[in-house]
Short mmCIF file of C-alpha atoms in Angstrom, two decimals:
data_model
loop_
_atom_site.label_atom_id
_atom_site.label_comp_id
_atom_site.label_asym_id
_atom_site.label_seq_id
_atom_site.Cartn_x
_atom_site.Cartn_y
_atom_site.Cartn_z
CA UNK A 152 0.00 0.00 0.00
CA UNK A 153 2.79 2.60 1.15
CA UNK A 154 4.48 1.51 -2.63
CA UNK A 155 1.45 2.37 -4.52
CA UNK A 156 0.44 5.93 -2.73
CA UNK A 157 4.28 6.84 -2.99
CA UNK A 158 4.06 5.61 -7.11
CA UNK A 159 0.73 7.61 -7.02
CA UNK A 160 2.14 10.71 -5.69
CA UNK A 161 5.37 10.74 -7.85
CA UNK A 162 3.02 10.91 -10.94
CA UNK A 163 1.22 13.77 -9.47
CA UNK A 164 4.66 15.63 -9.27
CA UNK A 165 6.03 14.10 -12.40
CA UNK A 166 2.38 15.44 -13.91
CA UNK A 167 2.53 19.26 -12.33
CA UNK A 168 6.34 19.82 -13.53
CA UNK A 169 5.34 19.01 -16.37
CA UNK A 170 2.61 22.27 -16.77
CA UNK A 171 4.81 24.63 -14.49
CA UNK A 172 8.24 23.33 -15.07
CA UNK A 173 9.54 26.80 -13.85
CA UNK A 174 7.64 26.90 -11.04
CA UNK A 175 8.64 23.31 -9.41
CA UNK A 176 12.47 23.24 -9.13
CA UNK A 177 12.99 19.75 -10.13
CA UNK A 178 11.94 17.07 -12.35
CA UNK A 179 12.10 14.74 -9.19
CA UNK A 180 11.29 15.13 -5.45
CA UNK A 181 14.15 15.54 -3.30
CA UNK A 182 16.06 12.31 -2.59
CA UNK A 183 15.76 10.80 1.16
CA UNK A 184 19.24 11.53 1.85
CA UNK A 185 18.95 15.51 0.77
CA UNK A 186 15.57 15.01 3.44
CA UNK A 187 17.03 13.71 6.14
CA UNK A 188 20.27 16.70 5.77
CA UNK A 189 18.06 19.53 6.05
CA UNK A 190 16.16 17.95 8.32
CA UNK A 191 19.36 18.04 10.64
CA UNK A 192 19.42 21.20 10.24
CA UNK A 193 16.26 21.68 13.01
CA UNK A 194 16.13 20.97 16.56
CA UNK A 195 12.91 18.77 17.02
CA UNK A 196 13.52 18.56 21.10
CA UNK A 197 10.92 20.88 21.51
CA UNK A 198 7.40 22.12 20.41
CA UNK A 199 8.67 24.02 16.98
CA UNK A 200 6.42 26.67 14.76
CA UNK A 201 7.84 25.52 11.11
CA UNK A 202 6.47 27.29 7.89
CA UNK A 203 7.21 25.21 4.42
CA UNK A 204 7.19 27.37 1.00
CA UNK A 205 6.79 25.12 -1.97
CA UNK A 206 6.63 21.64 0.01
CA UNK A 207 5.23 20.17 -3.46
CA UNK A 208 4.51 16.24 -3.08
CA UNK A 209 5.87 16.42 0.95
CA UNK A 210 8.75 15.01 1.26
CA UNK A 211 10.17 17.00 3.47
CA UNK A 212 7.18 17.75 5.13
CA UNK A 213 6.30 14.18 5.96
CA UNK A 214 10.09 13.73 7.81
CA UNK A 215 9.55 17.36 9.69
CA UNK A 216 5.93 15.80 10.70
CA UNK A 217 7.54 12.36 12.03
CA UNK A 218 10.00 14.43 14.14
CA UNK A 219 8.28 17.13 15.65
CA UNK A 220 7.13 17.28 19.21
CA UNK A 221 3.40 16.92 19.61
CA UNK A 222 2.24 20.42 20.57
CA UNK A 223 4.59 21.93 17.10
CA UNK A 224 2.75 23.55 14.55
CA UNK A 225 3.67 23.26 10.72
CA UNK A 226 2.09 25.19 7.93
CA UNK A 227 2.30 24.69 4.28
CA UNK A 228 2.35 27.02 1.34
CA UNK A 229 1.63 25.42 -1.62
CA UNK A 230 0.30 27.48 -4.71
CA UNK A 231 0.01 24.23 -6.82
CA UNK A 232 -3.87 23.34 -6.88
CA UNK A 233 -3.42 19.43 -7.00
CA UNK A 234 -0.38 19.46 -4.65
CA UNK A 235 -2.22 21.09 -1.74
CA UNK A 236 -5.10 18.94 -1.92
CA UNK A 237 -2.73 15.89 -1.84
CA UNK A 238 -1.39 17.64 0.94
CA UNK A 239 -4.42 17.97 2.59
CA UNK A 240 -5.48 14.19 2.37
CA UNK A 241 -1.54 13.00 3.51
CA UNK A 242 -2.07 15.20 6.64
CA UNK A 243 -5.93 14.62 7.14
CA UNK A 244 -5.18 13.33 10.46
CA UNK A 245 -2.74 15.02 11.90
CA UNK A 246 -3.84 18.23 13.79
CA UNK A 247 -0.08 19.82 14.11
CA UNK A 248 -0.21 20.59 10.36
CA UNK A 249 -1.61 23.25 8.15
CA UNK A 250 -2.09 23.17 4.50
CA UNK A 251 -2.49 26.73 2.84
CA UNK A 252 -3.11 26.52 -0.61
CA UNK A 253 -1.36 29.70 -1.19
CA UNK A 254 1.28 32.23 -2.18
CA UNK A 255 4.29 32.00 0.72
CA UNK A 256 3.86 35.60 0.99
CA UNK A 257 0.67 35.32 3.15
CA UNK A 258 2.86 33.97 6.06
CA UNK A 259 2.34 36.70 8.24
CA UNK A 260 -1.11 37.09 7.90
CA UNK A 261 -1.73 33.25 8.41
CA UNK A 262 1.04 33.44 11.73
CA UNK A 263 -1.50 36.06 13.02
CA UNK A 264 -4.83 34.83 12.32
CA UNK A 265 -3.62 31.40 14.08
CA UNK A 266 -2.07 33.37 16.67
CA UNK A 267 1.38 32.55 16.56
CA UNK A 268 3.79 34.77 17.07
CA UNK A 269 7.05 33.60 15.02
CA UNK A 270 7.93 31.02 13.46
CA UNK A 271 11.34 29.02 15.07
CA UNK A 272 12.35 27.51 11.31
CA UNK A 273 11.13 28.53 7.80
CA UNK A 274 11.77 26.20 5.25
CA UNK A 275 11.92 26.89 1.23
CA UNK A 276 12.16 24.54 -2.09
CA UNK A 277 10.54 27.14 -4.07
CA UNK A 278 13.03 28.11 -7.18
CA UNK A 279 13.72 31.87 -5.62
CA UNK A 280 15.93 32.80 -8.67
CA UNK A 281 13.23 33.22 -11.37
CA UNK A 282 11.21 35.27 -8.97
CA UNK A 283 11.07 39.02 -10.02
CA UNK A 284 13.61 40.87 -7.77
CA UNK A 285 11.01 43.13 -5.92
CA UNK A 286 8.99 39.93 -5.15
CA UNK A 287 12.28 38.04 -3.83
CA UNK A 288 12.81 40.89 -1.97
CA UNK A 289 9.88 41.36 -0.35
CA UNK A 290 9.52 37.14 0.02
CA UNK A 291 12.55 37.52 2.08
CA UNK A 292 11.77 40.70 3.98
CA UNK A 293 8.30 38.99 5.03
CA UNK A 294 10.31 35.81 5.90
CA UNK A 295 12.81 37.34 7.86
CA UNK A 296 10.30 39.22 10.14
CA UNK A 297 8.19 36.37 10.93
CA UNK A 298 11.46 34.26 12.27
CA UNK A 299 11.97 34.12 16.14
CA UNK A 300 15.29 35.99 17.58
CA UNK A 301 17.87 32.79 16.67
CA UNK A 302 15.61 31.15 14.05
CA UNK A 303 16.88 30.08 11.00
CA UNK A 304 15.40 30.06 7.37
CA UNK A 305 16.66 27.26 5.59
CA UNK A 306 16.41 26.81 1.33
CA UNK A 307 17.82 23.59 -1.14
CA UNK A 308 18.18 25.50 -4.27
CA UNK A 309 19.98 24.40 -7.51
CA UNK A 310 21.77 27.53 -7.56
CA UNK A 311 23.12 29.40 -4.58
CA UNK A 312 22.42 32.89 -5.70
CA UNK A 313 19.86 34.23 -3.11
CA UNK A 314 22.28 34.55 -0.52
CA UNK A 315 23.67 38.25 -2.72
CA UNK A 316 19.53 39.06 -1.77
CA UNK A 317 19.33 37.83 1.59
CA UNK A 318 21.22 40.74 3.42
CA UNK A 319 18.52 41.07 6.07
CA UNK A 320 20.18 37.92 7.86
CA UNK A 321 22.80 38.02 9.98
CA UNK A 322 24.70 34.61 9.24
CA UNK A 323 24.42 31.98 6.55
CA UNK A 324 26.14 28.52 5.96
CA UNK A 325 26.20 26.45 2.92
CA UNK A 326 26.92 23.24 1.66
CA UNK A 327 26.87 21.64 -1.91
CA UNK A 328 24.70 18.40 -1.36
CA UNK A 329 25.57 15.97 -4.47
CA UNK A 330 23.71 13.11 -2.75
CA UNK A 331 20.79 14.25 -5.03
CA UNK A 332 19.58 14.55 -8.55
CA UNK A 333 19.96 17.75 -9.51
CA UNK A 334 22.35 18.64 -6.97
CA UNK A 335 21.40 20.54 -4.60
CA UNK A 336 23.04 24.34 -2.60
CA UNK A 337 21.22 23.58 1.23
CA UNK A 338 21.88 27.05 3.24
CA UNK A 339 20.69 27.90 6.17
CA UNK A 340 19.88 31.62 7.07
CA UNK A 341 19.94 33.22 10.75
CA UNK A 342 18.22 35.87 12.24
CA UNK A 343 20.08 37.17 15.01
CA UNK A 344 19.62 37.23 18.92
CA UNK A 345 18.76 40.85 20.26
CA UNK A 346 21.24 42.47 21.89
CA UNK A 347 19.72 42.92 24.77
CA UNK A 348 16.58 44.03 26.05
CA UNK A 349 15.59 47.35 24.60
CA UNK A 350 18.63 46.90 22.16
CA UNK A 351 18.03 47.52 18.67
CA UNK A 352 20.03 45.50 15.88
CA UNK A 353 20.74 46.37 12.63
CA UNK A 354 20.15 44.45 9.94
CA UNK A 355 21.35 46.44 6.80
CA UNK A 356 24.95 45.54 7.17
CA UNK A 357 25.18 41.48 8.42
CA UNK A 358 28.29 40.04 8.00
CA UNK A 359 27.53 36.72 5.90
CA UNK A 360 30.39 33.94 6.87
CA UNK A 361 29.25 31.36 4.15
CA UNK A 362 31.53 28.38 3.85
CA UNK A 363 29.86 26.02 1.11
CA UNK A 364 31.49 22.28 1.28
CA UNK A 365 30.53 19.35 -1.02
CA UNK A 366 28.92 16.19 0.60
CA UNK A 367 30.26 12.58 -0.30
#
């Protein structure tokens, strides 16, 4: 049974790259191994707030479900039509997770009409370099604001060029991940601690220390 829905579901992605090949990044969903990496990049010890842009078939979704605490919270934006409805019937009975069928910019109005405050990790397949530049812009402005103090926004891209748009964070690390087909730039964006209480930080000028390394 698990066999046929995961044959079923690669022929829904296999299907929708097929009408919006520049909208889905890849001809294939991410391999387990690229999964299970970003993945490592969370800490699932405790109740989490995790927002997914672009979580297509769910992959990663399904592994962030199986190791989140019970009282975390994960929302999905998915723009693709037939995607978020699979969505919906994959996560049908699990009450920590939210399917939007939406545009990832809506984040901050979803965070607030749920009642959440931040989100601890934001995660992103979505192909960020065709994106206009004032939408990337403003994707990332939006994204940046609805992280915690110390969260982290964390993208697999084909290329690594967002990270010459993403000056709003503080601190970002890359690797090249070649344990998948294409593959795959995983960097992981943080948004600073205050400096103390009444402190103000500035953003404008972060110091970026990226140091990307290829995986065996």
């Amino acid at each position: 049974m698990q066999g046929d829905c995961s044959r079923l579901v690669s022929t829904l992605f296999f299907k929708q790259f097929l009408k919006r090949p520049f909208q889905i990044a890849s001809i294939v969903p991410s391999s387990k191994a690229l999964v299970e990496r970003v993945a490592s990049k969370m800490d699932f010890s405790q109740p989490r707030v995790i927002a997914e842009y672009g979580p297509g078939e769910g992959v990663h979704s399904r592994e962030i479900s199986r190791r989140m605490c019970p009282d975390s919270h994960l929302l999905l934006f998915e723009l693709d039509r037939a995607f978020a409805r699979d969505l919906e019937r994959q996560f049908a009975g699990d009450r920590r997770v939210r399917v939007i069928h939406g545009d990832a910019a809506s984040l901050p109005h979803e965070l607030q009409r749920r009642r959440i405050d931040s989100c601890d990790y934001i995660l992103s397949g979505i192909p960020f370099s065709i994106l206009k530049i004032e939408k990337k812009r403003s994707l990332l402005q939006k994204t940046h604001d609805a992280l915690a103090p110390g969260g982290s926004f964390i993208i697999y891209q084909v290329t690594n060029e967002l990270k010459q748009h993403a000056t709003l964070f503080d601190h970002a690390e890359s690797e090249y991940f070649l344990q998948n087909i294409p593959p795959m730039f995983i960097t992981v964006f943080q948004k600073k601690h205050p400096l103390g209480c009444g402190q103000g930080v500035s953003l404008q000028g972060a110091n970026y220390n990226v140091g990307a390394h290829r995986s065996a």
